Coordinates of N, CA, C and O in Angstrom, one line a residue:
M1 N 0.8 -1.2 0.0 CA 0.0 0.0 0.0 C 0.9 1.2 0.0 O 1.8 1.4 0.8
N2 N 0.7 2.1 -0.9 CA 1.4 3.4 -1.0 C 0.7 4.5 -0.3 O -0.5 4.8 -0.6
S3 N 1.4 5.1 0.6 CA 0.8 6.3 1.2 C 1.6 7.5 0.8 O 2.8 7.5 0.7
I4 N 0.9 8.5 0.5 CA 1.5 9.8 0.0 C 1.5 10.8 1.2 O 0.5 11.0 1.8
N5 N 2.7 11.3 1.4 CA 2.8 12.4 2.5 C 2.2 13.7 1.9 O 2.9 14.3 1.0
P6 N 1.1 14.2 2.4 CA 0.5 15.4 1.8 C 1.5 16.6 2.0 O 1.5 17.5 1.1
D7 N 2.3 16.7 3.0 CA 3.2 17.8 3.2 C 4.3 17.8 2.1 O 4.7 18.8 1.6
A8 N 4.8 16.6 1.8 CA 5.9 16.5 0.8 C 5.3 16.8 -0.6 O 5.9 17.4 -1.4
Q9 N 4.1 16.4 -0.8 CA 3.4 16.7 -2.1 C 3.3 18.2 -2.2 O 3.5 18.8 -3.3
H10 N 2.9 18.9 -1.2 CA 2.7 20.3 -1.2 C 4.0 21.1 -1.5 O 4.0 22.0 -2.3
V11 N 5.1 20.6 -0.9 CA 6.4 21.2 -1.2 C 6.8 21.0 -2.6 O 7.3 21.9 -3.3
E12 N 6.5 19.8 -3.2 CA 6.9 19.6 -4.6 C 6.1 20.5 -5.5 O 6.6 21.0 -6.4
E13 N 4.8 20.7 -5.2 CA 4.0 21.6 -6.0 C 4.5 23.0 -6.0 O 4.5 23.7 -7.0
R14 N 5.0 23.5 -4.8 CA 5.6 24.8 -4.7 C 6.8 25.0 -5.6 O 7.0 26.0 -6.2
N15 N 7.6 23.9 -5.6 CA 8.9 24.0 -6.4 C 8.6 24.0 -7.9 O 9.5 24.3 -8.6
R16 N 7.4 23.5 -8.3 CA 7.1 23.5 -9.7 C 6.3 24.7 -10.1 O 5.5 24.7 -11.1
S17 N 6.4 25.8 -9.5 CA 5.7 27.0 -9.8 C 6.0 27.5 -11.2 O 7.1 27.3 -11.7
P18 N 5.0 28.1 -11.8 CA 5.3 28.6 -13.2 C 6.3 29.7 -13.1 O 6.5 30.4 -12.1
E19 N 7.0 30.0 -14.3 CA 8.0 31.0 -14.3 C 7.3 32.4 -14.1 O 6.1 32.5 -14.3
P20 N 8.1 33.3 -13.6 CA 7.5 34.7 -13.4 C 6.9 35.2 -14.6 O 7.3 35.0 -15.8
E21 N 5.8 36.0 -14.4 CA 5.1 36.6 -15.5 C 6.0 37.4 -16.4 O 5.9 37.5 -17.6
S22 N 7.0 38.1 -15.8 CA 7.9 38.9 -16.6 C 8.7 38.1 -17.6 O 9.1 38.6 -18.7
M23 N 8.9 36.8 -17.4 CA 9.7 36.0 -18.3 C 8.8 35.4 -19.4 O 9.3 35.1 -20.5
Q24 N 7.5 35.4 -19.2 CA 6.6 34.7 -20.2 C 6.5 35.6 -21.5 O 6.1 35.0 -22.5
K25 N 6.9 36.8 -21.4 CA 6.7 37.7 -22.6 C 7.9 37.5 -23.6 O 7.8 38.1 -24.7
Y26 N 8.9 36.8 -23.2 CA 10.1 36.7 -24.0 C 10.2 35.4 -24.8 O 9.8 34.3 -24.3
S27 N 10.7 35.4 -26.0 CA 10.9 34.2 -26.8 C 12.1 33.5 -26.2 O 12.9 34.1 -25.5
D28 N 12.3 32.3 -26.6 CA 13.5 31.5 -26.2 C 14.8 32.2 -26.6 O 15.8 32.2 -25.8
E29 N 14.8 32.8 -27.8 CA 16.0 33.5 -28.3 C 16.3 34.7 -27.4 O 17.5 34.9 -27.0
V30 N 15.3 35.5 -27.0 CA 15.6 36.6 -26.2 C 16.0 36.2 -24.8 O 16.9 36.8 -24.2
R31 N 15.4 35.2 -24.2 CA 15.8 34.6 -22.9 C 17.3 34.2 -22.9 O 18.0 34.5 -22.0
E32 N 17.7 33.6 -24.0 CA 19.1 33.1 -24.1 C 20.0 34.4 -24.2 O 21.1 34.3 -23.5
R33 N 19.6 35.4 -24.9 CA 20.4 36.6 -24.9 C 20.6 37.2 -23.5 O 21.6 37.7 -23.1
I34 N 19.4 37.3 -22.8 CA 19.5 37.8 -21.5 C 20.4 37.0 -20.6 O 21.2 37.5 -19.8
A35 N 20.2 35.7 -20.7 CA 21.0 34.8 -19.8 C 22.5 35.0 -20.1 O 23.3 35.0 -19.2
K36 N 22.9 35.1 -21.3 CA 24.3 35.3 -21.7 C 24.8 36.6 -21.1 O 25.9 36.7 -20.6
K37 N 24.0 37.7 -21.3 CA 24.4 39.0 -20.8 C 24.5 39.0 -19.3 O 25.4 39.6 -18.7
A38 N 23.6 38.3 -18.6 CA 23.6 38.2 -17.1 C 24.9 37.5 -16.7 O 25.5 37.9 -15.7
Y39 N 25.3 36.5 -17.4 CA 26.5 35.8 -17.1 C 27.7 36.6 -17.3 O 28.7 36.6 -16.5
E40 N 27.7 37.4 -18.4 CA 28.8 38.4 -18.6 C 28.9 39.4 -17.4 O 30.0 39.7 -17.0
L41 N 27.8 39.9 -17.0 CA 27.8 40.8 -15.8 C 28.4 40.1 -14.6 O 29.2 40.7 -13.8
Y42 N 28.0 38.9 -14.3 CA 28.5 38.1 -13.2 C 30.0 37.9 -13.3 O 30.7 38.1 -12.3
E43 N 30.5 37.6 -14.5 CA 31.9 37.5 -14.6 C 32.7 38.8 -14.4 O 33.7 38.9 -13.8
Q44 N 32.1 39.9 -14.9 CA 32.7 41.2 -14.8 C 32.8 41.7 -13.3 O 33.7 42.4 -13.0
R45 N 31.9 41.2 -12.5 CA 31.9 41.5 -11.1 C 32.8 40.6 -10.3 O 32.9 40.6 -9.1
G46 N 33.5 39.7 -11.0 CA 34.4 38.8 -10.3 C 33.7 37.6 -9.7 O 34.2 37.0 -8.7
R47 N 32.6 37.2 -10.3 CA 31.8 36.0 -10.0 C 31.4 36.1 -8.5 O 31.4 35.1 -7.8
Q48 N 30.9 37.2 -8.1 CA 30.4 37.4 -6.7 C 29.0 36.7 -6.7 O 28.1 36.9 -7.6
A49 N 28.8 35.8 -5.7 CA 27.6 35.0 -5.6 C 26.4 35.9 -5.1 O 26.6 37.0 -4.6
E50 N 25.2 35.3 -5.2 CA 24.0 35.8 -4.7 C 23.5 37.2 -5.2 O 22.8 37.9 -4.5
R51 N 23.9 37.5 -6.4 CA 23.4 38.7 -7.0 C 22.8 38.4 -8.4 O 22.8 39.2 -9.3
D52 N 22.4 37.1 -8.5 CA 21.9 36.7 -9.8 C 20.6 37.5 -10.3 O 20.5 37.8 -11.5
L53 N 19.7 37.8 -9.4 CA 18.6 38.5 -9.7 C 18.9 39.9 -10.2 O 18.5 40.4 -11.3
E54 N 19.9 40.6 -9.5 CA 20.4 41.9 -10.0 C 21.0 41.8 -11.4 O 20.7 42.6 -12.2
D55 N 21.8 40.8 -11.6 CA 22.4 40.6 -12.9 C 21.4 40.4 -14.0 O 21.5 40.9 -15.1
W56 N 20.4 39.5 -13.7 CA 19.3 39.2 -14.6 C 18.6 40.5 -15.0 O 18.3 40.8 -16.2
L57 N 18.2 41.3 -14.0 CA 17.4 42.5 -14.3 C 18.2 43.5 -15.1 O 17.7 44.1 -16.0
K58 N 19.5 43.7 -14.8 CA 20.3 44.6 -15.6 C 20.5 44.1 -17.0 O 20.4 44.8 -17.9
A59 N 20.7 42.8 -17.1 CA 20.9 42.2 -18.4 C 19.6 42.3 -19.3 O 19.6 42.6 -20.5
E60 N 18.4 42.1 -18.6 CA 17.2 42.3 -19.3 C 17.0 43.8 -19.8 O 16.7 44.0 -21.0
E61 N 17.4 44.7 -19.0 CA 17.4 46.1 -19.4 C 18.3 46.4 -20.6 O 17.9 47.0 -21.6
L62 N 19.5 45.9 -20.5 CA 20.5 46.1 -21.6 C 20.0 45.4 -22.9 O 20.1 46.0 -24.0
V63 N 19.5 44.2 -22.9 CA 19.0 43.5 -24.1 C 17.9 44.2 -24.7 O 17.8 44.4 -25.9
R64 N 16.9 44.7 -23.8 CA 15.8 45.5 -24.4 C 16.2 46.7 -25.1 O 15.7 47.1 -26.1
K65 N 17.2 47.4 -24.5 CA 17.8 48.6 -25.1 C 18.4 48.3 -26.5 O 18.2 49.0 -27.5
E66 N 19.1 47.2 -26.5 CA 19.8 46.7 -27.8 C 18.7 46.4 -28.8 O 18.8 46.8 -30.0
M67 N 17.6 45.8 -28.4 CA 16.5 45.4 -29.3 C 15.8 46.7 -29.8 O 15.5 46.8 -31.0
N68 N 15.6 47.7 -29.0 CA 15.0 48.9 -29.4 C 15.8 49.7 -30.4 O 15.3 50.3 -31.3
K69 N 17.2 49.6 -30.2 CA 18.1 50.3 -31.2 C 18.0 49.7 -32.6 O 18.0 50.4 -33.5
T70 N 17.9 48.4 -32.6 CA 17.8 47.7 -33.9 C 16.5 48.0 -34.6 O 16.4 47.8 -35.8
R71 N 15.4 48.2 -33.9 CA 14.1 48.5 -34.4 C 14.0 49.9 -35.0 O 13.2 50.1 -35.9
G72 N 14.7 50.8 -34.3 CA 14.5 52.2 -34.7 C 15.4 52.7 -35.7 O 15.6 52.7 -36.8

């Protein structure tokens, strides 16, 4: 007989949350560009940990600016 631990199941469901709404608007290609830019920023800072969100947001801003320049 298999018993399922409801608490463990709840934790698993939380870990599978959908990606943030801000990310859903980007194509895979744009996400890849942002990820690469974020990694470049991480390396430029000397690979300091725990600033990944800051790097991502800055990279997102930079990539959007690049995209706007090519459109205009």
